[in-house]
C-alpha atoms as an extended CHARMM CRD file, in Angstrom:
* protein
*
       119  EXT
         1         1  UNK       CA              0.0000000000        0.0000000000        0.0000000000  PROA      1               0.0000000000
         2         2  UNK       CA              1.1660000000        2.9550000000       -0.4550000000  PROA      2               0.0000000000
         3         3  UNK       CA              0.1790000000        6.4270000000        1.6050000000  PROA      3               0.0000000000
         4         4  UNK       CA             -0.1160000000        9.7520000000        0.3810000000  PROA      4               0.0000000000
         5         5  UNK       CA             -0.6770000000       12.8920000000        3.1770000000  PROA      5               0.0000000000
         6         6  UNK       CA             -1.6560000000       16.0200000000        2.8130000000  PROA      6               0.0000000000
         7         7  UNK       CA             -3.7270000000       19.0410000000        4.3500000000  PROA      7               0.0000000000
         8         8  UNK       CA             -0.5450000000       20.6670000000        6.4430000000  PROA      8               0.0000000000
         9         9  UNK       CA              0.0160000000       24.2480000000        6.0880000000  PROA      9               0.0000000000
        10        10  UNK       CA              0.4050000000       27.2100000000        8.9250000000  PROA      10              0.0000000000
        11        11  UNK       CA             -2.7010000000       28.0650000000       11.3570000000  PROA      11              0.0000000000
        12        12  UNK       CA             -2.6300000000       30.0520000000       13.9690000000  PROA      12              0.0000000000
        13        13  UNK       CA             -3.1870000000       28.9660000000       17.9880000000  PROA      13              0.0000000000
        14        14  UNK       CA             -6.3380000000       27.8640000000       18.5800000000  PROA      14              0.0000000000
        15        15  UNK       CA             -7.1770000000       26.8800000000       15.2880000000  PROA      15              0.0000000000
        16        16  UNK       CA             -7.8070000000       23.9040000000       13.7280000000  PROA      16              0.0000000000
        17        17  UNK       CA             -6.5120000000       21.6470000000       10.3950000000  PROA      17              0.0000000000
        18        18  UNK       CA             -7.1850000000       18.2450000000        9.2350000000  PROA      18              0.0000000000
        19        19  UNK       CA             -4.7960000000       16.3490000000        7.7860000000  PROA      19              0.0000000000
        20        20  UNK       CA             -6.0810000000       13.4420000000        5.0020000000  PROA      20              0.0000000000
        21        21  UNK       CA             -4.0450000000       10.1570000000        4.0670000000  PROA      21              0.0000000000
        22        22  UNK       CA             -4.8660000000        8.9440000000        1.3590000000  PROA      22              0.0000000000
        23        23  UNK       CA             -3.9620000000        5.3160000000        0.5990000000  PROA      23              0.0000000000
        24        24  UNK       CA             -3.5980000000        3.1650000000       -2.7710000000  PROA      24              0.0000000000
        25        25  UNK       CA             -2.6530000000       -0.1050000000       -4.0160000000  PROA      25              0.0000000000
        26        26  UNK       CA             -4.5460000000       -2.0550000000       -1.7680000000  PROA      26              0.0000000000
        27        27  UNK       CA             -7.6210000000       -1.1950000000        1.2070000000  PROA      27              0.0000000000
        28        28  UNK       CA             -6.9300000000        0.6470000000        3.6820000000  PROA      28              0.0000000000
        29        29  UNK       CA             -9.5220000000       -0.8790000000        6.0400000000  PROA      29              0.0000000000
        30        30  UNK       CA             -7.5410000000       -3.6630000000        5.8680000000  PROA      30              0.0000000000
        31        31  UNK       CA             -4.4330000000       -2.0300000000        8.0610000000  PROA      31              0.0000000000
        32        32  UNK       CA             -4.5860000000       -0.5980000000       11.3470000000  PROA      32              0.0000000000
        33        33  UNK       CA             -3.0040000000        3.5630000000       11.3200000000  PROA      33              0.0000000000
        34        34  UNK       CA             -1.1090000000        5.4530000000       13.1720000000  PROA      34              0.0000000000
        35        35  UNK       CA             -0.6820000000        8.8860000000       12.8440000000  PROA      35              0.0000000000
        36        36  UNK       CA              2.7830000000       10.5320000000       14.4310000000  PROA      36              0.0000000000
        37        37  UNK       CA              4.7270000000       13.5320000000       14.5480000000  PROA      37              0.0000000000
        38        38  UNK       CA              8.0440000000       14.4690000000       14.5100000000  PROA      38              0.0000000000
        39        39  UNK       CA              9.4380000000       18.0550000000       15.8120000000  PROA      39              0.0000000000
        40        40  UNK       CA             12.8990000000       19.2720000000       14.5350000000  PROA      40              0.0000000000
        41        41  UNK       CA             15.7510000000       17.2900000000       16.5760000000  PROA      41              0.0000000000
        42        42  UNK       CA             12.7670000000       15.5220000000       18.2490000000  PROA      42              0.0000000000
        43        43  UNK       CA             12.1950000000       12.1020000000       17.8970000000  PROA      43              0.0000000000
        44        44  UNK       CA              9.0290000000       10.6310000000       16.0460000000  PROA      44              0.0000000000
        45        45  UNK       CA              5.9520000000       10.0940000000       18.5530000000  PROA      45              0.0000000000
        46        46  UNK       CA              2.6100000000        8.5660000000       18.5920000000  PROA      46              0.0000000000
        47        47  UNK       CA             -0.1000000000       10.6710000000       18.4280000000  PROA      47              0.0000000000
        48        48  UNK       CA             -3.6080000000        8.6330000000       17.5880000000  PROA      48              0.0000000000
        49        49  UNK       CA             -4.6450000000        5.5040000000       15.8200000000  PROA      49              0.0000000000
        50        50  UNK       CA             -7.0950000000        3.3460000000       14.6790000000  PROA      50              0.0000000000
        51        51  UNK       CA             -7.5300000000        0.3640000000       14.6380000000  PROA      51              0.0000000000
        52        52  UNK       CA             -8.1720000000       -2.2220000000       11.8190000000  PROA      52              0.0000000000
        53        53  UNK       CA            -11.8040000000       -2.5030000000       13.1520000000  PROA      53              0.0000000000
        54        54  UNK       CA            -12.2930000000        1.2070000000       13.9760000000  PROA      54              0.0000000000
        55        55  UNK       CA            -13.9140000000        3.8990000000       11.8360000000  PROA      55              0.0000000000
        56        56  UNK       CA            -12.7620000000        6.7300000000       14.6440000000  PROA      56              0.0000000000
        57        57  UNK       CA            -10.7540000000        7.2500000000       17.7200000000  PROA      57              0.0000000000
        58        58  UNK       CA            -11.3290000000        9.9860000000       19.2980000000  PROA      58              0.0000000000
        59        59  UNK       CA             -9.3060000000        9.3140000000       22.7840000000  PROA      59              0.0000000000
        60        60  UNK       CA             -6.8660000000       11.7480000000       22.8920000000  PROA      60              0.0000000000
        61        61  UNK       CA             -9.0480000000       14.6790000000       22.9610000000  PROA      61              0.0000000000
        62        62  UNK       CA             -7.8390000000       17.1030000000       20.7700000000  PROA      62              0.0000000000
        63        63  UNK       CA             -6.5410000000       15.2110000000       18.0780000000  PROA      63              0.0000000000
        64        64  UNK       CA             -9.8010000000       12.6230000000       16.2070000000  PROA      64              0.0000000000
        65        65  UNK       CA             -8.7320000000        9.9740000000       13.6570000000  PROA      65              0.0000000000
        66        66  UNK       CA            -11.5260000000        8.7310000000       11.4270000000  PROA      66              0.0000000000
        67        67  UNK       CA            -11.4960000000        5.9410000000        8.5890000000  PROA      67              0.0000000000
        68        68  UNK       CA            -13.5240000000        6.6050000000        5.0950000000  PROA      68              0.0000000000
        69        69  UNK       CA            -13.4670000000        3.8220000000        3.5560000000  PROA      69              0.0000000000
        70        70  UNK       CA            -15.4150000000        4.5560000000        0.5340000000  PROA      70              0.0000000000
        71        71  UNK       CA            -12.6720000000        7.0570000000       -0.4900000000  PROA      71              0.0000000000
        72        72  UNK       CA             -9.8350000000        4.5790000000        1.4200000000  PROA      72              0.0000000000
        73        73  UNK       CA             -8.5120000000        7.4810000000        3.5130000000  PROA      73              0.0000000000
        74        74  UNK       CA             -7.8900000000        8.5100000000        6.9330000000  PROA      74              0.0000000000
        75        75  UNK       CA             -7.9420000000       11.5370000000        8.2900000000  PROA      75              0.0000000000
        76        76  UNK       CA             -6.4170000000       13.0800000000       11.1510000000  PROA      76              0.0000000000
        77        77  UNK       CA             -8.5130000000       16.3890000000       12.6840000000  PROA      77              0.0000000000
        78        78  UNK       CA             -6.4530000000       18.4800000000       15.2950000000  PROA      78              0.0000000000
        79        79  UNK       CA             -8.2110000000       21.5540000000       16.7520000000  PROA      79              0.0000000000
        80        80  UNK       CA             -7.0590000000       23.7020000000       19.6210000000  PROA      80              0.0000000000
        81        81  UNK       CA             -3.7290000000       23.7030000000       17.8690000000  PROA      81              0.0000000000
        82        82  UNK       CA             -0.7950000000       25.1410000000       19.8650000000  PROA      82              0.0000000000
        83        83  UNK       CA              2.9680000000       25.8260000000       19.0240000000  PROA      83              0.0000000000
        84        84  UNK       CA              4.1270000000       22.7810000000       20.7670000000  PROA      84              0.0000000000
        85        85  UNK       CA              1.7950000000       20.8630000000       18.3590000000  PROA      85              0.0000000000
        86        86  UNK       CA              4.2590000000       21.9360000000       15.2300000000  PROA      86              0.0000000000
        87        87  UNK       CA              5.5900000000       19.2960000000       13.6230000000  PROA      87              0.0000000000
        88        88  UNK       CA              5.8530000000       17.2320000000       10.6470000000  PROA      88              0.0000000000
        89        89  UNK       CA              3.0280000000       14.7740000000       10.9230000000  PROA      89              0.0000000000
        90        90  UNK       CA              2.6920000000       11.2810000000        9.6750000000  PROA      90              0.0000000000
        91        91  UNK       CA              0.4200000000        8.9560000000        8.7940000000  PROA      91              0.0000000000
        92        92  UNK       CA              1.3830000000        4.9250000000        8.9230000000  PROA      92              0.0000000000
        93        93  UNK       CA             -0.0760000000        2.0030000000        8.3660000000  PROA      93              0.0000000000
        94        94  UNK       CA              0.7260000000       -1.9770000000        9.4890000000  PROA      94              0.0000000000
        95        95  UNK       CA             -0.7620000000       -5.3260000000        8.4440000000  PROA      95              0.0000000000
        96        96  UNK       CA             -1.8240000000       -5.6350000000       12.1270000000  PROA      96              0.0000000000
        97        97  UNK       CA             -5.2420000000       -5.4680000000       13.6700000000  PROA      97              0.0000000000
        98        98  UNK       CA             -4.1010000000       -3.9040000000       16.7320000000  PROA      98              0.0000000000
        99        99  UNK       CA             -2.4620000000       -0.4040000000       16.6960000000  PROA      99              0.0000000000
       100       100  UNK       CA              1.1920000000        0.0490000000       17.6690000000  PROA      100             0.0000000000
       101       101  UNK       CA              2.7970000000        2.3660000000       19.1160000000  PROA      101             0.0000000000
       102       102  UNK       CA              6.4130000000        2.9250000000       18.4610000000  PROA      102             0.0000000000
       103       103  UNK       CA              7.2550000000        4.2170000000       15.0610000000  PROA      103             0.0000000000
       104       104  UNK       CA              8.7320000000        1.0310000000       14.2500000000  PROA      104             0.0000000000
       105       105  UNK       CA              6.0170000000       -1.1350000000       14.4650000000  PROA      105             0.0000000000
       106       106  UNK       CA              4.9750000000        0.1270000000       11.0910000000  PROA      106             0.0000000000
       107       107  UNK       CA              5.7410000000       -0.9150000000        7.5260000000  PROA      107             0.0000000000
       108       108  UNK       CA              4.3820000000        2.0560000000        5.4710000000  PROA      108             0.0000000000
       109       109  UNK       CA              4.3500000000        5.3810000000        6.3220000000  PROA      109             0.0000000000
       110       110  UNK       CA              3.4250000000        8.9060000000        4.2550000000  PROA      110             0.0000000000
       111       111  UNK       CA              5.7870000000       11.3820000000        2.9270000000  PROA      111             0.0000000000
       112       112  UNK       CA              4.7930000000       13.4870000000        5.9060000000  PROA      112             0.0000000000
       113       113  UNK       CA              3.2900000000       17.2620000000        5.9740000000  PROA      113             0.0000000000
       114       114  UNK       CA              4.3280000000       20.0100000000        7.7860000000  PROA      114             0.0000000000
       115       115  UNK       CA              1.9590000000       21.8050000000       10.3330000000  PROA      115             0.0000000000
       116       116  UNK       CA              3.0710000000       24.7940000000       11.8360000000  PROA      116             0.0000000000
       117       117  UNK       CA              1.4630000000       26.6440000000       14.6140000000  PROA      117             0.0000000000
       118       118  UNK       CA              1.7650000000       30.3240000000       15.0910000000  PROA      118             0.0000000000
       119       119  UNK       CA              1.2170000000       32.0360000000       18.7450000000  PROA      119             0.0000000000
């Protein structure tokens, strides 16, 4: 499979952006996603996932994944936005039901997109 992201761009605090990852060569409901983010001479981190059976996870608040799979994308919506949330973000997908959390743990990932935060 093979993952394309977009939907970065500069917004300021407070706002909100969602990212889309768009997947091809095979279905996407078929792979459980992570979305993660990496800040400059920061390592990558977890942010949200879904799993293989989940259409939307919205657990960690400000940041909601959901799964379309009629258009076999995922998107990643991030409101309240801050400047600590700048990053380049992510998305990644594994063969696995079951979400993982370390960077890793996943066999395709995106060509990333940049969000940056203003305060």
């Amino acid at each position: 499979v093979q993952l394309q992201a977009s939907g970065g761009g500069l917004v300021e605090a407070g706002g909100s952006l969602r990212l889309s990852c768009a997947a091809s060569g095979d279905a996407f409901n078929i792979y459980a996603v992570g979305w993660f983010r990496q800040a400059p001479g920061k390592e990558r981190k977890f942010v949200v996932g879904l799993r293989r059976s989940e259409s939307t996870n919205s657990a960690q608040g400000r940041f909601i994944t959901s799964r379309d799979n009629a258009k076999n994308t995922v998107y990643l919506q991030m409101n309240s936005l801050t400047p600590e949330d700048t990053a380049v973000y992510y998305c990644a997908a594994r063969s696995q039901k079951d979400i993982g959390l370390g960077p890793y743990e996943y066999r395709y990932y995106g060509q990333g997109t940049q969000v940056t935060v203003s305060s």
